[in-house]
PDB file of C-alpha atoms in Angstrom:
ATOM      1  CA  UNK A   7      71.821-181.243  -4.456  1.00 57.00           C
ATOM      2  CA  UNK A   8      70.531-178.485  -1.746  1.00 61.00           C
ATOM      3  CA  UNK A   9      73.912-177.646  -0.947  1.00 73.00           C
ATOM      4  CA  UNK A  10      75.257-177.075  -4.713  1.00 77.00           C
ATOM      5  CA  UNK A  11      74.184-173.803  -4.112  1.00 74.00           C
ATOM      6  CA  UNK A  12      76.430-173.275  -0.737  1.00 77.00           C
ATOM      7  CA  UNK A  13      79.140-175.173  -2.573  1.00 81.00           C
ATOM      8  CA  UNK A  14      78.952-172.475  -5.019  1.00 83.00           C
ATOM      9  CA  UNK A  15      79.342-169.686  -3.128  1.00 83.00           C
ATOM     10  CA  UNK A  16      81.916-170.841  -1.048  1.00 86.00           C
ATOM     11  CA  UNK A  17      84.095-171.743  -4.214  1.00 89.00           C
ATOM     12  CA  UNK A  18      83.367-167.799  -4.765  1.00 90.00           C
ATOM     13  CA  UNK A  19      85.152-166.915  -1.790  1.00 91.00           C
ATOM     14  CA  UNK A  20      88.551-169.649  -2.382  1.00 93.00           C
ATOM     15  CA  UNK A  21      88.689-168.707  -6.001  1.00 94.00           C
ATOM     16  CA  UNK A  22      88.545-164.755  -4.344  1.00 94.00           C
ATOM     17  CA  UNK A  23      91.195-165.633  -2.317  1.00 94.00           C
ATOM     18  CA  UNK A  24      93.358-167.295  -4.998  1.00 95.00           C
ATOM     19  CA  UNK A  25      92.656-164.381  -7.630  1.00 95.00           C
ATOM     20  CA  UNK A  26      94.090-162.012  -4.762  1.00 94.00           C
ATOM     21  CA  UNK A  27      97.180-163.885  -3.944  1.00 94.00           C
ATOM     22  CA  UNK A  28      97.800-164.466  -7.762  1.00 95.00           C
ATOM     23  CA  UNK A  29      97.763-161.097  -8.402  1.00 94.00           C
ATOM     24  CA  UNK A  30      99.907-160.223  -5.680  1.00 93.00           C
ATOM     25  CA  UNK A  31     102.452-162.716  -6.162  1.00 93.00           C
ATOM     26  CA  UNK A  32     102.617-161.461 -10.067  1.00 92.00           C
ATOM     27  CA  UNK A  33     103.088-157.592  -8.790  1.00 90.00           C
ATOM     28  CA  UNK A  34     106.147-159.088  -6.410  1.00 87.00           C
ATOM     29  CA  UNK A  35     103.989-158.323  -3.384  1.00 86.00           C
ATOM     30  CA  UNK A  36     104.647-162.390  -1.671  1.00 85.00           C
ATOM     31  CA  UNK A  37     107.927-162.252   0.020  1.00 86.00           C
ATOM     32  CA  UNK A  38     109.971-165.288  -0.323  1.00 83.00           C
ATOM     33  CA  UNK A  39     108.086-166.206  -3.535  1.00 85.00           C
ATOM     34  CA  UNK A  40     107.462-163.243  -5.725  1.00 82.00           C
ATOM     35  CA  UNK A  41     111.178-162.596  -5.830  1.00 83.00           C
ATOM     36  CA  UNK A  42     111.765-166.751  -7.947  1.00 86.00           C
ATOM     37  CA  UNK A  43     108.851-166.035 -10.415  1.00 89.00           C
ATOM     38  CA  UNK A  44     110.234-165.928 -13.819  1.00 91.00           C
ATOM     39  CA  UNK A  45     108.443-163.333 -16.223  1.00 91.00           C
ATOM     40  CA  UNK A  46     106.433-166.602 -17.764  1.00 93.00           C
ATOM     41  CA  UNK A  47     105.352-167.721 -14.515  1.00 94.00           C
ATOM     42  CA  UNK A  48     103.946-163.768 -13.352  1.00 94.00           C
ATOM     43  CA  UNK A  49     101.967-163.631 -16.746  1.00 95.00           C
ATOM     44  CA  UNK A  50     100.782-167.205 -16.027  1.00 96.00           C
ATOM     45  CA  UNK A  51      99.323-166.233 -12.116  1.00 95.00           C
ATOM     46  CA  UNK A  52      98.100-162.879 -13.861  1.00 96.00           C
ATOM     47  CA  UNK A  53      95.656-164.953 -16.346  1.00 96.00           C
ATOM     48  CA  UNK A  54      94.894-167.757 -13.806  1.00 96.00           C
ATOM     49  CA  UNK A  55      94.127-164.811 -11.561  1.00 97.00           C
ATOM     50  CA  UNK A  56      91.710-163.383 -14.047  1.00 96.00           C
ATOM     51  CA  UNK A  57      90.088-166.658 -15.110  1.00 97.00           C
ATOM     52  CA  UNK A  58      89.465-167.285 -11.440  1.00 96.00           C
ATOM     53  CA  UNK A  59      87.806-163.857 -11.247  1.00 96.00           C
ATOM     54  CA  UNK A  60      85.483-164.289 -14.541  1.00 95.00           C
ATOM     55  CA  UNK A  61      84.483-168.139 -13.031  1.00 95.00           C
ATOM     56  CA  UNK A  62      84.098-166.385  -9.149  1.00 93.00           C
ATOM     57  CA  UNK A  63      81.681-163.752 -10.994  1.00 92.00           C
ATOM     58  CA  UNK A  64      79.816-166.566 -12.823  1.00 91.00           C
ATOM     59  CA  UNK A  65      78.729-168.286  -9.447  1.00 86.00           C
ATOM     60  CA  UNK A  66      77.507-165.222  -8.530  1.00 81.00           C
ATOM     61  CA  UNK A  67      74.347-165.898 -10.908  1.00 79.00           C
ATOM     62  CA  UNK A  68      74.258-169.430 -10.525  1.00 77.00           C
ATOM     63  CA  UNK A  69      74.462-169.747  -6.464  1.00 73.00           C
ATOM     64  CA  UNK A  70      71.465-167.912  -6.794  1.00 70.00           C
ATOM     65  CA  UNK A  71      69.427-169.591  -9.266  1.00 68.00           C
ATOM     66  CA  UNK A  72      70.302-172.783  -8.328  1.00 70.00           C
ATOM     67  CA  UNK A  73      68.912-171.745  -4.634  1.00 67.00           C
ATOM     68  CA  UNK A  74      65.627-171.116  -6.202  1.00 72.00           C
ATOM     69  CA  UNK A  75      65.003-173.584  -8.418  1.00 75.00           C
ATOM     70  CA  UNK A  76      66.120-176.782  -5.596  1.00 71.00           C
ATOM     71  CA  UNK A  77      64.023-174.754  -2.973  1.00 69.00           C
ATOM     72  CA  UNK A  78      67.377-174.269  -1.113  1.00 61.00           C
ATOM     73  CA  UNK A  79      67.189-170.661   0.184  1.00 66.00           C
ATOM     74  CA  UNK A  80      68.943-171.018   3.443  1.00 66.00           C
ATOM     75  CA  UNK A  81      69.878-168.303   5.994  1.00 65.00           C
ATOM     76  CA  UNK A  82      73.882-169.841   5.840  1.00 64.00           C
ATOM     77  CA  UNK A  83      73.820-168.458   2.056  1.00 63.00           C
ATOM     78  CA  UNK A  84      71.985-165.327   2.990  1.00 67.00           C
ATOM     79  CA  UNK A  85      74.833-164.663   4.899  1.00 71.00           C
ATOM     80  CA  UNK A  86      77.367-166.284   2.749  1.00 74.00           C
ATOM     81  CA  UNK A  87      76.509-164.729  -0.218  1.00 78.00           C
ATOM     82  CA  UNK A  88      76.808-160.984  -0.078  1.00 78.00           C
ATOM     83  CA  UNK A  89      80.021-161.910   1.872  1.00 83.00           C
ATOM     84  CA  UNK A  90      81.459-163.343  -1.334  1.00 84.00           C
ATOM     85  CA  UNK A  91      80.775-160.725  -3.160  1.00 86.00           C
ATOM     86  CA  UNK A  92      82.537-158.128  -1.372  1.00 88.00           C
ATOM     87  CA  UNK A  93      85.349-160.238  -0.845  1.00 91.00           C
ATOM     88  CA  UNK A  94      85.386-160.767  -4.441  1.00 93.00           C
ATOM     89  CA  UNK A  95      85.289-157.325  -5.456  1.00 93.00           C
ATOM     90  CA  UNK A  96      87.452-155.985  -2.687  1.00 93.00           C
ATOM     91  CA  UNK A  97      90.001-158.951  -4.247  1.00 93.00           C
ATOM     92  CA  UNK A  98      90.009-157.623  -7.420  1.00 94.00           C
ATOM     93  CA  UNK A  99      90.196-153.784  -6.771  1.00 94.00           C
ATOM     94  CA  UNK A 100      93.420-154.797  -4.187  1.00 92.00           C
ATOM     95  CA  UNK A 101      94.997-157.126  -6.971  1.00 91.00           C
ATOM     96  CA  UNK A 102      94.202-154.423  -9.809  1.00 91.00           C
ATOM     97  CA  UNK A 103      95.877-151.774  -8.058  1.00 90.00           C
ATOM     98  CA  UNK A 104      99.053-154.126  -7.170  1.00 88.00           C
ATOM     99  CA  UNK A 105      99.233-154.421 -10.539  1.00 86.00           C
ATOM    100  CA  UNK A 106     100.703-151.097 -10.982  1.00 81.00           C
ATOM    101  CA  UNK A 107      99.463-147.871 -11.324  1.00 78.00           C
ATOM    102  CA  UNK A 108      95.723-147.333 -12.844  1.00 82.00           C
ATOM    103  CA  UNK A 109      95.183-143.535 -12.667  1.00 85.00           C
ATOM    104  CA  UNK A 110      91.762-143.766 -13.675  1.00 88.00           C
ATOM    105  CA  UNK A 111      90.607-146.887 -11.903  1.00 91.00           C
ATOM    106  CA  UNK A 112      91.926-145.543  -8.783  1.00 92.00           C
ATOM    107  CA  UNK A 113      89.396-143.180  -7.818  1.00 94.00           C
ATOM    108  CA  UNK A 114      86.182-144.920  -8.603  1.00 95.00           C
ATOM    109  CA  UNK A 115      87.486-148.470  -7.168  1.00 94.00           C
ATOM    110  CA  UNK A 116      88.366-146.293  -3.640  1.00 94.00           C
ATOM    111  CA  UNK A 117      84.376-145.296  -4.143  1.00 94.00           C
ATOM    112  CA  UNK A 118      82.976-148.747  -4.496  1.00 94.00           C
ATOM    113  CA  UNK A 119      85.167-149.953  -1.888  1.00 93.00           C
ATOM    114  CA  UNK A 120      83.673-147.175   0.523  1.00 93.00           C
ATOM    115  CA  UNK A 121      79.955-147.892  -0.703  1.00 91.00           C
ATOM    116  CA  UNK A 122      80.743-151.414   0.056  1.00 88.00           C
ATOM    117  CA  UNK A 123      81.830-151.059   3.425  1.00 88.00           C
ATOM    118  CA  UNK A 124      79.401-148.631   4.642  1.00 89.00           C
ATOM    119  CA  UNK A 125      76.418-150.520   3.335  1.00 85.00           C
ATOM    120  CA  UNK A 126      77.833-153.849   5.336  1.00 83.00           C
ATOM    121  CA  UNK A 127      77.374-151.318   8.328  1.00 83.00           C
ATOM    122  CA  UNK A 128      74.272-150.354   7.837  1.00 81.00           C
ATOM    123  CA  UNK A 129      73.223-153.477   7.198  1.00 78.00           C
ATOM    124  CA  UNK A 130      74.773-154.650  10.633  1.00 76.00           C
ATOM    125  CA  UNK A 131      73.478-151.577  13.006  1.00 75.00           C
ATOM    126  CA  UNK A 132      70.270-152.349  11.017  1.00 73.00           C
ATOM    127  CA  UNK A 133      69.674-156.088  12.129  1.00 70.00           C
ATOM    128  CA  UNK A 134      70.622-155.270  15.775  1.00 70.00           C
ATOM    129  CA  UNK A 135      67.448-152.961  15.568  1.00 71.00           C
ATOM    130  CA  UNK A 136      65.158-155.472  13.482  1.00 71.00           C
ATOM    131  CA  UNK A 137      65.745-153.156  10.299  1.00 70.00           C
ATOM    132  CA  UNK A 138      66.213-155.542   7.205  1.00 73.00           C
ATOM    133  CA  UNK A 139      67.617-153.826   3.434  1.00 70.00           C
ATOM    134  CA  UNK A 140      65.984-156.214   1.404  1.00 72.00           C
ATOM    135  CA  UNK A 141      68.448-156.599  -2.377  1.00 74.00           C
ATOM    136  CA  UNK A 142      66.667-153.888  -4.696  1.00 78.00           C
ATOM    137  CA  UNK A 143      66.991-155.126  -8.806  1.00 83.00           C
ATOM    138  CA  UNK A 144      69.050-151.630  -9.057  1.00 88.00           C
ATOM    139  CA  UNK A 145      71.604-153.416  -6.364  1.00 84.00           C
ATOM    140  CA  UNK A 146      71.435-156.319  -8.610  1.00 84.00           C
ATOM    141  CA  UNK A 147      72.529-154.550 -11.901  1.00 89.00           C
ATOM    142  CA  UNK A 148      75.143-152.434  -9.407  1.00 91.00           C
ATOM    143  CA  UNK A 149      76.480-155.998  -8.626  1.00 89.00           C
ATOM    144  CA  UNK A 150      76.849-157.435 -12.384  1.00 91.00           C
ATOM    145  CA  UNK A 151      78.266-153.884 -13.960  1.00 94.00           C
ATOM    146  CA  UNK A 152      81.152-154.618 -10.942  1.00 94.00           C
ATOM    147  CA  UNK A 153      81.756-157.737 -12.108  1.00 94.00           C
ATOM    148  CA  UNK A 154      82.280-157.406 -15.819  1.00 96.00           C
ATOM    149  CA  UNK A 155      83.502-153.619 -15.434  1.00 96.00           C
ATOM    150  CA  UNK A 156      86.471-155.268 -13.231  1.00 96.00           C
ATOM    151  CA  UNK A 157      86.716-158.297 -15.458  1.00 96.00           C
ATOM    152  CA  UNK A 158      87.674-155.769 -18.120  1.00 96.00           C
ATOM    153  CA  UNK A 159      90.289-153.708 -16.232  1.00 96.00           C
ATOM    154  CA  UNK A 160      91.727-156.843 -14.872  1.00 96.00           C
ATOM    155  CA  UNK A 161      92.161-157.695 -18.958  1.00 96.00           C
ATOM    156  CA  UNK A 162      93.704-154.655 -19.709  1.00 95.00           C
ATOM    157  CA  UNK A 163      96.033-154.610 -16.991  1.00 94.00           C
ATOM    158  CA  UNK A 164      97.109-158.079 -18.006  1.00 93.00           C
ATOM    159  CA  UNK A 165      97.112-156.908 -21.492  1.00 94.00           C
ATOM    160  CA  UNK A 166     100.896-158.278 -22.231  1.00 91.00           C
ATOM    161  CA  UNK A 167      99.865-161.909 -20.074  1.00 94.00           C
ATOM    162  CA  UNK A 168      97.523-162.639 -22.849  1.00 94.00           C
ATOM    163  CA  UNK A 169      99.696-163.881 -25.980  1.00 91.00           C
ATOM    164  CA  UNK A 170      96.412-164.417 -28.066  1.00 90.00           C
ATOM    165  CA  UNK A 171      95.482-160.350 -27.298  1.00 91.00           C
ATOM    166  CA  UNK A 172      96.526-158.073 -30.291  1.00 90.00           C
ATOM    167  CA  UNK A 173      99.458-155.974 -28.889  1.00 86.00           C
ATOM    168  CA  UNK A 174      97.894-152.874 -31.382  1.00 88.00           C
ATOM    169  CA  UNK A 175      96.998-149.883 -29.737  1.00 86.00           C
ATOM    170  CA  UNK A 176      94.045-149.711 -32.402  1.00 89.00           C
ATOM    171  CA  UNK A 177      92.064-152.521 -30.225  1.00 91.00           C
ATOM    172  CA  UNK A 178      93.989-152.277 -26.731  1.00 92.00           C
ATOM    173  CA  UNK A 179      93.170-147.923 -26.853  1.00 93.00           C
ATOM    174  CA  UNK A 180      89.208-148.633 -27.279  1.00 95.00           C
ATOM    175  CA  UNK A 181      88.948-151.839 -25.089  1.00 96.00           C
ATOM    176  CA  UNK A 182      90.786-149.557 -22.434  1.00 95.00           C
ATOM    177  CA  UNK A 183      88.366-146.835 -22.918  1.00 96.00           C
ATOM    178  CA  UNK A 184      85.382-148.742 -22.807  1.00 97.00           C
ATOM    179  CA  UNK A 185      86.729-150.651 -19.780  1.00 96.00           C
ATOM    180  CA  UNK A 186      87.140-147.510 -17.623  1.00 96.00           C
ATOM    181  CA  UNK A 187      83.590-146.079 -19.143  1.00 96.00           C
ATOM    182  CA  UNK A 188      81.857-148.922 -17.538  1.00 97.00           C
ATOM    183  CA  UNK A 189      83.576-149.108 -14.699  1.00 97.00           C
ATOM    184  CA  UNK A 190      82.781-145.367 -13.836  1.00 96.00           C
ATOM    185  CA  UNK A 191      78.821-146.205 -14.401  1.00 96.00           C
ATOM    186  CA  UNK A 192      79.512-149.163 -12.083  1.00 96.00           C
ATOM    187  CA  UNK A 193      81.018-146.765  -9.404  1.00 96.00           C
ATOM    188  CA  UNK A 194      77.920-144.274 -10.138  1.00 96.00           C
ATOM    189  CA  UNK A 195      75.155-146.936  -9.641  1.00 96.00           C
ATOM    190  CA  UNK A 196      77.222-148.356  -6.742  1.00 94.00           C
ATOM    191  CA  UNK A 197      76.663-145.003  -4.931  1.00 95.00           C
ATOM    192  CA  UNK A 198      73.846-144.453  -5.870  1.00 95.00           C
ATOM    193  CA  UNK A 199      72.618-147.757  -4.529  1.00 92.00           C
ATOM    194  CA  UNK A 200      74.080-146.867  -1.621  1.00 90.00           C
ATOM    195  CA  UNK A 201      72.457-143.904  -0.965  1.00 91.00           C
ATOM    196  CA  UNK A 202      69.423-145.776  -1.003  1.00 88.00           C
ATOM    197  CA  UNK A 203      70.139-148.007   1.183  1.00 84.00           C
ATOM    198  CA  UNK A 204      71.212-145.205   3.845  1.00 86.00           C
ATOM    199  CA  UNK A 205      67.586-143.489   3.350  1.00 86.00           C
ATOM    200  CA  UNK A 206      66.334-146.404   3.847  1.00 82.00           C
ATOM    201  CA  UNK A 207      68.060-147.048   6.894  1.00 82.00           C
ATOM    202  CA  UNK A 208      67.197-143.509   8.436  1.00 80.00           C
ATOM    203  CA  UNK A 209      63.835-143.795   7.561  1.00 79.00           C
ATOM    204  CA  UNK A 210      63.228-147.410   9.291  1.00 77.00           C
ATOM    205  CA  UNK A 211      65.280-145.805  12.405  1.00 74.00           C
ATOM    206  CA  UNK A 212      63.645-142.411  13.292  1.00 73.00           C
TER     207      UNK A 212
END
């Protein structure tokens, strides 16, 4: 039972990996594959891809939980962990952008992707010089608004995959709207989570 938690977040980075590849084959980005896939089949790997993101997102809280409750902190899923979620949301900004063009997911997905990446440096010129950037709850909030903002552009840019979606512009307009709202505040706490973690980082080295 002290591995569940491991399990978890490993299945976070597979179902990443699938969710990438999904949405890559869909957008005719696989040679040799995407080139067979019948209409039917790309809006199948688009809503498998998304499903896979939504259950990736979900282990995300439970890897977590479960690690506390069983007493099964280990340093494996220290390291494990934040890995996943990068990989997850790097996945999903990649496959969302294959997708085709998103004018207004474009720019803040290219600034979470450079928060991301710049913290995961600090973080590893940090632990060569003993300096540790503990999670703040602010990080923890930055982490869920990511998830469910890009849940909800991955659903609107699989709009048409989804035969059970009204195809009115009445519900798709404000879902799109309130998709992109959210994922701008996620891109806004992401930085400024990030500038945190850089004062932090300057303070613990000078």
């Amino acid at each position: 039972m002290k591995s569940l938690p491991n399990i978890l977040t490993s299945m976070r980075l597979v179902l990443a990996l699938f969710m990438f590849l999904a949405l890559a084959a869909a957008a005719g980005a696989v040679p040799g594959l995407s080139d067979h896939l019948t209409p039917p089949v790309q809006f199948a790997l688009e809503r498998w891809a998304v499903y896979a993101f939504v259950i990736a997102a979900v282990t995300d809280f439970f890897d977590g939980w479960l690690a506390r409750k069983l007493h099964a902190e280990s340093i494996w899923g220290a390291i494990l962990d934040p890995i996943g979620d990068k990989v997850l949301v790097a996945g999903a900004v990649l496959g969302l952008m294959a997708l085709g063009p998103q004018p207004m997911v474009l720019l803040p997905a290219g600034l979470i992707l450079f928060r991301e990446f710049t913290v995961s440096a600090l973080r590893e010129v940090g632990a060569g010089k003993g300096v540790k950037l503990p999670v703040t709850m602010l990080a923890k909030w930055k982490t869920t608004l990511q998830m469910v903002a890009l849940a909800m552009e991955l659903v609107v840019a699989a709009w048409g995959a989804f035969p059970f979606l009204p195809q009115e512009p009445g519900i798709e307009g404000p879902f799109t709207f309130a998709a992109h709202s959210l994922f701008w505040i996620a891109a806004i706490v992401t930085l400024i989570t990030g500038a945190q973690y850089w004062e932090q980082t300057r303070k613990a080295l000078t």
